């Protein structure tokens, strides 16, 4: 069920024009339990503020399961992958699902 939802969510994000999708968390580690959700880091070119990006993509996706999104612009992502420990860990341990 989560796998099917992940495929659907990725397709919706691709249609929305995102540049990169990285899966992280329990699904990326194949450690799926009853409380598992879908954790995605998304890179998207936008001028919108962080919260507005989230609202827009959640509206487009209309998730059927618990979904955590992090949405960054390319420049934010480039800066964070150098300085942010959490983003570094996502890059190291996550799975790149899509890159335009």
PDB file of N, CA and C in Angstrom:
ATOM      1  N   UNK A   1       0.830  -1.206   0.000  1.00  0.00           N
ATOM      2  CA  UNK A   1       0.000   0.000   0.000  1.00  0.00           C
ATOM      3  C   UNK A   1       0.870   1.264   0.000  1.00  0.00           C
ATOM      4  N   UNK A   2       1.854   1.309   0.886  1.00  0.00           N
ATOM      5  CA  UNK A   2       2.745   2.477   0.915  1.00  0.00           C
ATOM      6  C   UNK A   2       3.558   2.578  -0.370  1.00  0.00           C
ATOM      7  N   UNK A   3       3.976   1.449  -0.897  1.00  0.00           N
ATOM      8  CA  UNK A   3       4.743   1.448  -2.141  1.00  0.00           C
ATOM      9  C   UNK A   3       3.935   1.985  -3.307  1.00  0.00           C
ATOM     10  N   UNK A   4       2.671   1.573  -3.386  1.00  0.00           N
ATOM     11  CA  UNK A   4       1.775   2.067  -4.440  1.00  0.00           C
ATOM     12  C   UNK A   4       1.548   3.560  -4.290  1.00  0.00           C
ATOM     13  N   UNK A   5       1.357   4.004  -3.056  1.00  0.00           N
ATOM     14  CA  UNK A   5       1.157   5.436  -2.804  1.00  0.00           C
ATOM     15  C   UNK A   5       2.412   6.226  -3.158  1.00  0.00           C
ATOM     16  N   UNK A   6       3.573   5.675  -2.848  1.00  0.00           N
ATOM     17  CA  UNK A   6       4.831   6.346  -3.184  1.00  0.00           C
ATOM     18  C   UNK A   6       4.933   6.557  -4.696  1.00  0.00           C
ATOM     19  N   UNK A   7       4.612   5.544  -5.475  1.00  0.00           N
ATOM     20  CA  UNK A   7       4.650   5.662  -6.938  1.00  0.00           C
ATOM     21  C   UNK A   7       3.703   6.763  -7.403  1.00  0.00           C
ATOM     22  N   UNK A   8       2.492   6.788  -6.841  1.00  0.00           N
ATOM     23  CA  UNK A   8       1.502   7.804  -7.222  1.00  0.00           C
ATOM     24  C   UNK A   8       1.995   9.209  -6.871  1.00  0.00           C
ATOM     25  N   UNK A   9       2.537   9.368  -5.665  1.00  0.00           N
ATOM     26  CA  UNK A   9       3.030  10.669  -5.205  1.00  0.00           C
ATOM     27  C   UNK A   9       4.174  11.155  -6.097  1.00  0.00           C
ATOM     28  N   UNK A  10       5.101  10.264  -6.423  1.00  0.00           N
ATOM     29  CA  UNK A  10       6.230  10.637  -7.284  1.00  0.00           C
ATOM     30  C   UNK A  10       5.717  11.098  -8.650  1.00  0.00           C
ATOM     31  N   UNK A  11       4.743  10.395  -9.207  1.00  0.00           N
ATOM     32  CA  UNK A  11       4.182  10.791 -10.507  1.00  0.00           C
ATOM     33  C   UNK A  11       3.526  12.171 -10.430  1.00  0.00           C
ATOM     34  N   UNK A  12       2.803  12.441  -9.355  1.00  0.00           N
ATOM     35  CA  UNK A  12       2.160  13.753  -9.179  1.00  0.00           C
ATOM     36  C   UNK A  12       3.210  14.858  -9.053  1.00  0.00           C
ATOM     37  N   UNK A  13       4.270  14.584  -8.315  1.00  0.00           N
ATOM     38  CA  UNK A  13       5.337  15.575  -8.156  1.00  0.00           C
ATOM     39  C   UNK A  13       6.043  15.840  -9.482  1.00  0.00           C
ATOM     40  N   UNK A  14       6.269  14.794 -10.258  1.00  0.00           N
ATOM     41  CA  UNK A  14       6.892  14.968 -11.574  1.00  0.00           C
ATOM     42  C   UNK A  14       6.006  15.835 -12.467  1.00  0.00           C
ATOM     43  N   UNK A  15       4.702  15.570 -12.438  1.00  0.00           N
ATOM     44  CA  UNK A  15       3.755  16.378 -13.231  1.00  0.00           C
ATOM     45  C   UNK A  15       3.773  17.835 -12.787  1.00  0.00           C
ATOM     46  N   UNK A  16       4.042  18.054 -11.491  1.00  0.00           N
ATOM     47  CA  UNK A  16       4.076  19.414 -10.943  1.00  0.00           C
ATOM     48  C   UNK A  16       5.379  20.132 -11.292  1.00  0.00           C
ATOM     49  N   UNK A  17       6.316  19.420 -11.927  1.00  0.00           N
ATOM     50  CA  UNK A  17       7.530  20.061 -12.417  1.00  0.00           C
ATOM     51  C   UNK A  17       8.691  20.129 -11.450  1.00  0.00           C
ATOM     52  N   UNK A  18       8.696  19.250 -10.431  1.00  0.00           N
ATOM     53  CA  UNK A  18       9.825  19.278  -9.501  1.00  0.00           C
ATOM     54  C   UNK A  18      11.091  18.786 -10.203  1.00  0.00           C
ATOM     55  N   UNK A  19      12.240  19.159  -9.651  1.00  0.00           N
ATOM     56  CA  UNK A  19      13.527  18.833 -10.270  1.00  0.00           C
ATOM     57  C   UNK A  19      14.185  17.588  -9.672  1.00  0.00           C
ATOM     58  N   UNK A  20      13.882  17.298  -8.410  1.00  0.00           N
ATOM     59  CA  UNK A  20      14.529  16.165  -7.741  1.00  0.00           C
ATOM     60  C   UNK A  20      13.625  15.665  -6.625  1.00  0.00           C
ATOM     61  N   UNK A  21      13.621  14.339  -6.430  1.00  0.00           N
ATOM     62  CA  UNK A  21      12.865  13.719  -5.342  1.00  0.00           C
ATOM     63  C   UNK A  21      13.780  12.701  -4.671  1.00  0.00           C
ATOM     64  N   UNK A  22      13.970  12.860  -3.363  1.00  0.00           N
ATOM     65  CA  UNK A  22      14.781  11.916  -2.591  1.00  0.00           C
ATOM     66  C   UNK A  22      13.902  11.316  -1.494  1.00  0.00           C
ATOM     67  N   UNK A  23      13.827   9.998  -1.470  1.00  0.00           N
ATOM     68  CA  UNK A  23      13.119   9.274  -0.420  1.00  0.00           C
ATOM     69  C   UNK A  23      14.067   9.089   0.755  1.00  0.00           C
ATOM     70  N   UNK A  24      13.580   9.372   1.967  1.00  0.00           N
ATOM     71  CA  UNK A  24      14.397   9.126   3.157  1.00  0.00           C
ATOM     72  C   UNK A  24      13.524   8.534   4.246  1.00  0.00           C
ATOM     73  N   UNK A  25      14.113   8.211   5.369  1.00  0.00           N
ATOM     74  CA  UNK A  25      13.354   7.632   6.469  1.00  0.00           C
ATOM     75  C   UNK A  25      13.204   6.124   6.325  1.00  0.00           C
ATOM     76  N   UNK A  26      12.183   5.571   6.998  1.00  0.00           N
ATOM     77  CA  UNK A  26      12.034   4.116   7.088  1.00  0.00           C
ATOM     78  C   UNK A  26      11.831   3.446   5.729  1.00  0.00           C
ATOM     79  N   UNK A  27      11.102   4.069   4.825  1.00  0.00           N
ATOM     80  CA  UNK A  27      10.899   3.458   3.502  1.00  0.00           C
ATOM     81  C   UNK A  27      12.209   3.339   2.735  1.00  0.00           C
ATOM     82  N   UNK A  28      13.060   4.334   2.842  1.00  0.00           N
ATOM     83  CA  UNK A  28      14.345   4.305   2.142  1.00  0.00           C
ATOM     84  C   UNK A  28      15.250   3.210   2.697  1.00  0.00           C
ATOM     85  N   UNK A  29      15.048   2.882   3.969  1.00  0.00           N
ATOM     86  CA  UNK A  29      15.879   1.857   4.620  1.00  0.00           C
ATOM     87  C   UNK A  29      15.217   0.484   4.580  1.00  0.00           C
ATOM     88  N   UNK A  30      14.068   0.379   3.916  1.00  0.00           N
ATOM     89  CA  UNK A  30      13.285  -0.864   3.885  1.00  0.00           C
ATOM     90  C   UNK A  30      12.985  -1.369   5.290  1.00  0.00           C
ATOM     91  N   UNK A  31      12.712  -0.429   6.197  1.00  0.00           N
ATOM     92  CA  UNK A  31      12.392  -0.739   7.591  1.00  0.00           C
ATOM     93  C   UNK A  31      10.953  -0.287   7.841  1.00  0.00           C
ATOM     94  N   UNK A  32      10.028  -0.954   7.166  1.00  0.00           N
ATOM     95  CA  UNK A  32       8.637  -0.506   7.166  1.00  0.00           C
ATOM     96  C   UNK A  32       7.890  -1.147   8.328  1.00  0.00           C
ATOM     97  N   UNK A  33       7.245  -0.296   9.132  1.00  0.00           N
ATOM     98  CA  UNK A  33       6.441  -0.760  10.248  1.00  0.00           C
ATOM     99  C   UNK A  33       5.058  -0.141  10.193  1.00  0.00           C
ATOM    100  N   UNK A  34       4.267  -0.403  11.206  1.00  0.00           N
ATOM    101  CA  UNK A  34       2.881   0.078  11.227  1.00  0.00           C
ATOM    102  C   UNK A  34       2.808   1.603  11.237  1.00  0.00           C
ATOM    103  N   UNK A  35       3.824   2.255  11.812  1.00  0.00           N
ATOM    104  CA  UNK A  35       3.815   3.722  11.907  1.00  0.00           C
ATOM    105  C   UNK A  35       4.587   4.384  10.767  1.00  0.00           C
ATOM    106  N   UNK A  36       5.000   3.614   9.771  1.00  0.00           N
ATOM    107  CA  UNK A  36       5.791   4.181   8.674  1.00  0.00           C
ATOM    108  C   UNK A  36       4.984   5.186   7.863  1.00  0.00           C
ATOM    109  N   UNK A  37       5.693   6.194   7.399  1.00  0.00           N
ATOM    110  CA  UNK A  37       5.091   7.177   6.504  1.00  0.00           C
ATOM    111  C   UNK A  37       6.037   7.376   5.330  1.00  0.00           C
ATOM    112  N   UNK A  38       5.665   8.263   4.422  1.00  0.00           N
ATOM    113  CA  UNK A  38       6.502   8.570   3.269  1.00  0.00           C
ATOM    114  C   UNK A  38       7.216   9.885   3.545  1.00  0.00           C
ATOM    115  N   UNK A  39       8.539   9.851   3.534  1.00  0.00           N
ATOM    116  CA  UNK A  39       9.362  11.038   3.776  1.00  0.00           C
ATOM    117  C   UNK A  39      10.080  11.388   2.483  1.00  0.00           C
ATOM    118  N   UNK A  40       9.833  12.594   1.970  1.00  0.00           N
ATOM    119  CA  UNK A  40      10.439  13.008   0.710  1.00  0.00           C
ATOM    120  C   UNK A  40      11.068  14.384   0.825  1.00  0.00           C
ATOM    121  N   UNK A  41      12.265  14.509   0.276  1.00  0.00           N
ATOM    122  CA  UNK A  41      12.885  15.812   0.073  1.00  0.00           C
ATOM    123  C   UNK A  41      12.715  16.123  -1.409  1.00  0.00           C
ATOM    124  N   UNK A  42      12.159  17.291  -1.696  1.00  0.00           N
ATOM    125  CA  UNK A  42      11.840  17.688  -3.065  1.00  0.00           C
ATOM    126  C   UNK A  42      12.570  18.989  -3.384  1.00  0.00           C
ATOM    127  N   UNK A  43      13.167  19.050  -4.571  1.00  0.00           N
ATOM    128  CA  UNK A  43      13.786  20.281  -5.056  1.00  0.00           C
ATOM    129  C   UNK A  43      12.910  20.810  -6.178  1.00  0.00           C
ATOM    130  N   UNK A  44      12.524  22.083  -6.035  1.00  0.00           N
ATOM    131  CA  UNK A  44      11.588  22.701  -6.973  1.00  0.00           C
ATOM    132  C   UNK A  44      11.984  24.156  -7.168  1.00  0.00           C
ATOM    133  N   UNK A  45      11.957  24.608  -8.397  1.00  0.00           N
ATOM    134  CA  UNK A  45      12.209  26.030  -8.629  1.00  0.00           C
ATOM    135  C   UNK A  45      10.923  26.806  -8.371  1.00  0.00           C
ATOM    136  N   UNK A  46      10.984  27.699  -7.413  1.00  0.00           N
ATOM    137  CA  UNK A  46       9.810  28.473  -7.025  1.00  0.00           C
ATOM    138  C   UNK A  46      10.256  29.743  -6.324  1.00  0.00           C
ATOM    139  N   UNK A  47       9.397  30.735  -6.344  1.00  0.00           N
ATOM    140  CA  UNK A  47       9.642  31.977  -5.604  1.00  0.00           C
ATOM    141  C   UNK A  47       8.810  32.000  -4.319  1.00  0.00           C
ATOM    142  N   UNK A  48       8.000  30.961  -4.111  1.00  0.00           N
ATOM    143  CA  UNK A  48       7.106  30.927  -2.953  1.00  0.00           C
ATOM    144  C   UNK A  48       7.878  30.652  -1.672  1.00  0.00           C
ATOM    145  N   UNK A  49       7.299  31.112  -0.563  1.00  0.00           N
ATOM    146  CA  UNK A  49       7.885  30.837   0.748  1.00  0.00           C
ATOM    147  C   UNK A  49       7.736  29.347   1.068  1.00  0.00           C
ATOM    148  N   UNK A  50       8.546  28.883   2.017  1.00  0.00           N
ATOM    149  CA  UNK A  50       8.603  27.455   2.350  1.00  0.00           C
ATOM    150  C   UNK A  50       7.212  26.876   2.614  1.00  0.00           C
ATOM    151  N   UNK A  51       6.442  27.509   3.481  1.00  0.00           N
ATOM    152  CA  UNK A  51       5.129  26.963   3.852  1.00  0.00           C
ATOM    153  C   UNK A  51       4.176  26.971   2.657  1.00  0.00           C
ATOM    154  N   UNK A  52       4.262  27.989   1.812  1.00  0.00           N
ATOM    155  CA  UNK A  52       3.398  28.049   0.626  1.00  0.00           C
ATOM    156  C   UNK A  52       3.721  26.922  -0.353  1.00  0.00           C
ATOM    157  N   UNK A  53       4.997  26.578  -0.450  1.00  0.00           N
ATOM    158  CA  UNK A  53       5.399  25.455  -1.313  1.00  0.00           C
ATOM    159  C   UNK A  53       4.764  24.163  -0.826  1.00  0.00           C
ATOM    160  N   UNK A  54       4.829  23.964   0.499  1.00  0.00           N
ATOM    161  CA  UNK A  54       4.259  22.750   1.084  1.00  0.00           C
ATOM    162  C   UNK A  54       2.768  22.661   0.818  1.00  0.00           C
ATOM    163  N   UNK A  55       2.057  23.744   1.101  1.00  0.00           N
ATOM    164  CA  UNK A  55       0.604  23.760   0.906  1.00  0.00           C
ATOM    165  C   UNK A  55       0.261  23.442  -0.544  1.00  0.00           C
ATOM    166  N   UNK A  56       0.973  24.072  -1.470  1.00  0.00           N
ATOM    167  CA  UNK A  56       0.714  23.852  -2.895  1.00  0.00           C
ATOM    168  C   UNK A  56       0.912  22.382  -3.282  1.00  0.00           C
ATOM    169  N   UNK A  57       2.020  21.793  -2.853  1.00  0.00           N
ATOM    170  CA  UNK A  57       2.284  20.402  -3.235  1.00  0.00           C
ATOM    171  C   UNK A  57       1.366  19.417  -2.520  1.00  0.00           C
ATOM    172  N   UNK A  58       1.039  19.670  -1.246  1.00  0.00           N
ATOM    173  CA  UNK A  58       0.083  18.793  -0.565  1.00  0.00           C
ATOM    174  C   UNK A  58      -1.278  18.840  -1.264  1.00  0.00           C
ATOM    175  N   UNK A  59      -1.694  20.019  -1.716  1.00  0.00           N
ATOM    176  CA  UNK A  59      -2.959  20.140  -2.450  1.00  0.00           C
ATOM    177  C   UNK A  59      -2.921  19.348  -3.751  1.00  0.00           C
ATOM    178  N   UNK A  60      -1.801  19.409  -4.455  1.00  0.00           N
ATOM    179  CA  UNK A  60      -1.654  18.677  -5.719  1.00  0.00           C
ATOM    180  C   UNK A  60      -1.645  17.167  -5.470  1.00  0.00           C
ATOM    181  N   UNK A  61      -0.900  16.752  -4.462  1.00  0.00           N
ATOM    182  CA  UNK A  61      -0.717  15.321  -4.189  1.00  0.00           C
ATOM    183  C   UNK A  61      -1.962  14.695  -3.570  1.00  0.00           C
ATOM    184  N   UNK A  62      -2.596  15.419  -2.647  1.00  0.00           N
ATOM    185  CA  UNK A  62      -3.742  14.890  -1.907  1.00  0.00           C
ATOM    186  C   UNK A  62      -3.399  13.509  -1.326  1.00  0.00           C
ATOM    187  N   UNK A  63      -2.439  13.460  -0.385  1.00  0.00           N
ATOM    188  CA  UNK A  63      -1.915  12.174   0.093  1.00  0.00           C
ATOM    189  C   UNK A  63      -2.974  11.295   0.751  1.00  0.00           C
ATOM    190  N   UNK A  64      -2.849  10.004   0.509  1.00  0.00           N
ATOM    191  CA  UNK A  64      -3.766   9.009   1.076  1.00  0.00           C
ATOM    192  C   UNK A  64      -3.173   8.347   2.312  1.00  0.00           C
ATOM    193  N   UNK A  65      -1.886   8.555   2.529  1.00  0.00           N
ATOM    194  CA  UNK A  65      -1.169   8.045   3.703  1.00  0.00           C
ATOM    195  C   UNK A  65      -0.352   9.195   4.279  1.00  0.00           C
ATOM    196  N   UNK A  66       0.185   8.989   5.471  1.00  0.00           N
ATOM    197  CA  UNK A  66       1.009  10.026   6.094  1.00  0.00           C
ATOM    198  C   UNK A  66       2.200  10.345   5.191  1.00  0.00           C
ATOM    199  N   UNK A  67       2.391  11.633   4.939  1.00  0.00           N
ATOM    200  CA  UNK A  67       3.437  12.091   4.028  1.00  0.00           C
ATOM    201  C   UNK A  67       4.133  13.300   4.628  1.00  0.00           C
ATOM    202  N   UNK A  68       5.450  13.223   4.733  1.00  0.00           N
ATOM    203  CA  UNK A  68       6.254  14.363   5.182  1.00  0.00           C
ATOM    204  C   UNK A  68       7.070  14.858   4.005  1.00  0.00           C
ATOM    205  N   UNK A  69       6.892  16.129   3.670  1.00  0.00           N
ATOM    206  CA  UNK A  69       7.611  16.744   2.557  1.00  0.00           C
ATOM    207  C   UNK A  69       8.547  17.824   3.066  1.00  0.00           C
ATOM    208  N   UNK A  70       9.733  17.873   2.501  1.00  0.00           N
ATOM    209  CA  UNK A  70      10.635  19.009   2.646  1.00  0.00           C
ATOM    210  C   UNK A  70      10.823  19.539   1.236  1.00  0.00           C
ATOM    211  N   UNK A  71      10.525  20.806   1.017  1.00  0.00           N
ATOM    212  CA  UNK A  71      10.587  21.369  -0.336  1.00  0.00           C
ATOM    213  C   UNK A  71      11.565  22.539  -0.351  1.00  0.00           C
ATOM    214  N   UNK A  72      12.638  22.387  -1.122  1.00  0.00           N
ATOM    215  CA  UNK A  72      13.672  23.407  -1.211  1.00  0.00           C
ATOM    216  C   UNK A  72      13.881  23.825  -2.659  1.00  0.00           C
ATOM    217  N   UNK A  73      14.360  25.049  -2.844  1.00  0.00           N
ATOM    218  CA  UNK A  73      14.808  25.468  -4.175  1.00  0.00           C
ATOM    219  C   UNK A  73      16.187  24.847  -4.409  1.00  0.00           C
ATOM    220  N   UNK A  74      16.654  24.888  -5.643  1.00  0.00           N
ATOM    221  CA  UNK A  74      17.980  24.327  -5.950  1.00  0.00           C
ATOM    222  C   UNK A  74      19.072  25.039  -5.157  1.00  0.00           C
ATOM    223  N   UNK A  75      18.990  26.364  -5.054  1.00  0.00           N
ATOM    224  CA  UNK A  75      20.035  27.095  -4.319  1.00  0.00           C
ATOM    225  C   UNK A  75      19.989  26.777  -2.827  1.00  0.00           C
ATOM    226  N   UNK A  76      18.787  26.639  -2.255  1.00  0.00           N
ATOM    227  CA  UNK A  76      18.674  26.246  -0.846  1.00  0.00           C
ATOM    228  C   UNK A  76      19.266  24.852  -0.640  1.00  0.00           C
ATOM    229  N   UNK A  77      18.927  23.944  -1.535  1.00  0.00           N
ATOM    230  CA  UNK A  77      19.417  22.570  -1.438  1.00  0.00           C
ATOM    231  C   UNK A  77      20.941  22.526  -1.546  1.00  0.00           C
ATOM    232  N   UNK A  78      21.493  23.271  -2.507  1.00  0.00           N
ATOM    233  CA  UNK A  78      22.949  23.303  -2.685  1.00  0.00           C
ATOM    234  C   UNK A  78      23.649  23.806  -1.429  1.00  0.00           C
ATOM    235  N   UNK A  79      23.076  24.827  -0.798  1.00  0.00           N
ATOM    236  CA  UNK A  79      23.662  25.365   0.428  1.00  0.00           C
ATOM    237  C   UNK A  79      23.527  24.373   1.578  1.00  0.00           C
ATOM    238  N   UNK A  80      22.351  23.763   1.705  1.00  0.00           N
ATOM    239  CA  UNK A  80      22.103  22.847   2.819  1.00  0.00           C
ATOM    240  C   UNK A  80      22.918  21.570   2.726  1.00  0.00           C
ATOM    241  N   UNK A  81      23.155  21.085   1.516  1.00  0.00           N
ATOM    242  CA  UNK A  81      23.906  19.827   1.416  1.00  0.00           C
ATOM    243  C   UNK A  81      25.350  20.000   1.866  1.00  0.00           C
ATOM    244  N   UNK A  82      25.801  21.243   1.968  1.00  0.00           N
ATOM    245  CA  UNK A  82      27.137  21.525   2.491  1.00  0.00           C
ATOM    246  C   UNK A  82      27.125  21.759   4.001  1.00  0.00           C
ATOM    247  N   UNK A  83      26.039  22.339   4.522  1.00  0.00           N
ATOM    248  CA  UNK A  83      26.045  22.841   5.899  1.00  0.00           C
ATOM    249  C   UNK A  83      25.069  22.152   6.850  1.00  0.00           C
ATOM    250  N   UNK A  84      24.000  21.570   6.328  1.00  0.00           N
ATOM    251  CA  UNK A  84      22.935  21.037   7.174  1.00  0.00           C
ATOM    252  C   UNK A  84      23.139  19.534   7.392  1.00  0.00           C
ATOM    253  N   UNK A  85      23.352  19.142   8.638  1.00  0.00           N
ATOM    254  CA  UNK A  85      23.636  17.743   8.964  1.00  0.00           C
ATOM    255  C   UNK A  85      22.479  16.835   8.551  1.00  0.00           C
ATOM    256  N   UNK A  86      21.247  17.272   8.773  1.00  0.00           N
ATOM    257  CA  UNK A  86      20.072  16.469   8.427  1.00  0.00           C
ATOM    258  C   UNK A  86      20.002  16.233   6.919  1.00  0.00           C
ATOM    259  N   UNK A  87      20.206  17.276   6.123  1.00  0.00           N
ATOM    260  CA  UNK A  87      20.165  17.141   4.666  1.00  0.00           C
ATOM    261  C   UNK A  87      21.331  16.276   4.178  1.00  0.00           C
ATOM    262  N   UNK A  88      22.491  16.429   4.792  1.00  0.00           N
ATOM    263  CA  UNK A  88      23.634  15.567   4.439  1.00  0.00           C
ATOM    264  C   UNK A  88      23.284  14.098   4.663  1.00  0.00           C
ATOM    265  N   UNK A  89      22.610  13.817   5.778  1.00  0.00           N
ATOM    266  CA  UNK A  89      22.214  12.444   6.097  1.00  0.00           C
ATOM    267  C   UNK A  89      21.191  11.932   5.079  1.00  0.00           C
ATOM    268  N   UNK A  90      20.249  12.783   4.688  1.00  0.00           N
ATOM    269  CA  UNK A  90      19.255  12.393   3.681  1.00  0.00           C
ATOM    270  C   UNK A  90      19.951  12.018   2.375  1.00  0.00           C
ATOM    271  N   UNK A  91      20.913  12.810   1.964  1.00  0.00           N
ATOM    272  CA  UNK A  91      21.643  12.536   0.718  1.00  0.00           C
ATOM    273  C   UNK A  91      22.430  11.229   0.838  1.00  0.00           C
ATOM    274  N   UNK A  92      23.044  11.017   1.987  1.00  0.00           N
ATOM    275  CA  UNK A  92      23.885   9.835   2.201  1.00  0.00           C
ATOM    276  C   UNK A  92      23.048   8.554   2.295  1.00  0.00           C
ATOM    277  N   UNK A  93      21.913   8.621   3.019  1.00  0.00           N
ATOM    278  CA  UNK A  93      21.144   7.410   3.314  1.00  0.00           C
ATOM    279  C   UNK A  93      19.872   7.272   2.487  1.00  0.00           C
ATOM    280  N   UNK A  94      19.466   8.356   1.834  1.00  0.00           N
ATOM    281  CA  UNK A  94      18.220   8.317   1.082  1.00  0.00           C
ATOM    282  C   UNK A  94      18.383   7.697  -0.289  1.00  0.00           C
ATOM    283  N   UNK A  95      17.260   7.593  -0.997  1.00  0.00           N
ATOM    284  CA  UNK A  95      17.251   7.037  -2.353  1.00  0.00           C
ATOM    285  C   UNK A  95      16.753   8.105  -3.322  1.00  0.00           C
ATOM    286  N   UNK A  96      17.564   8.398  -4.317  1.00  0.00           N
ATOM    287  CA  UNK A  96      17.155   9.345  -5.353  1.00  0.00           C
ATOM    288  C   UNK A  96      16.116   8.657  -6.233  1.00  0.00           C
ATOM    289  N   UNK A  97      14.887   9.187  -6.228  1.00  0.00           N
ATOM    290  CA  UNK A  97      13.804   8.581  -7.003  1.00  0.00           C
ATOM    291  C   UNK A  97      13.611   9.244  -8.359  1.00  0.00           C
ATOM    292  N   UNK A  98      14.002  10.520  -8.440  1.00  0.00           N
ATOM    293  CA  UNK A  98      13.778  11.250  -9.689  1.00  0.00           C
ATOM    294  C   UNK A  98      14.708  12.446  -9.744  1.00  0.00           C
ATOM    295  N   UNK A  99      15.207  12.719 -10.945  1.00  0.00           N
ATOM    296  CA  UNK A  99      16.007  13.918 -11.167  1.00  0.00           C
ATOM    297  C   UNK A  99      15.784  14.365 -12.603  1.00  0.00           C
ATOM    298  N   UNK A 100      15.371  15.622 -12.763  1.00  0.00           N
ATOM    299  CA  UNK A 100      15.100  16.148 -14.108  1.00  0.00           C
ATOM    300  C   UNK A 100      16.372  16.676 -14.732  1.00  0.00           C
TER     301      UNK A 100
END
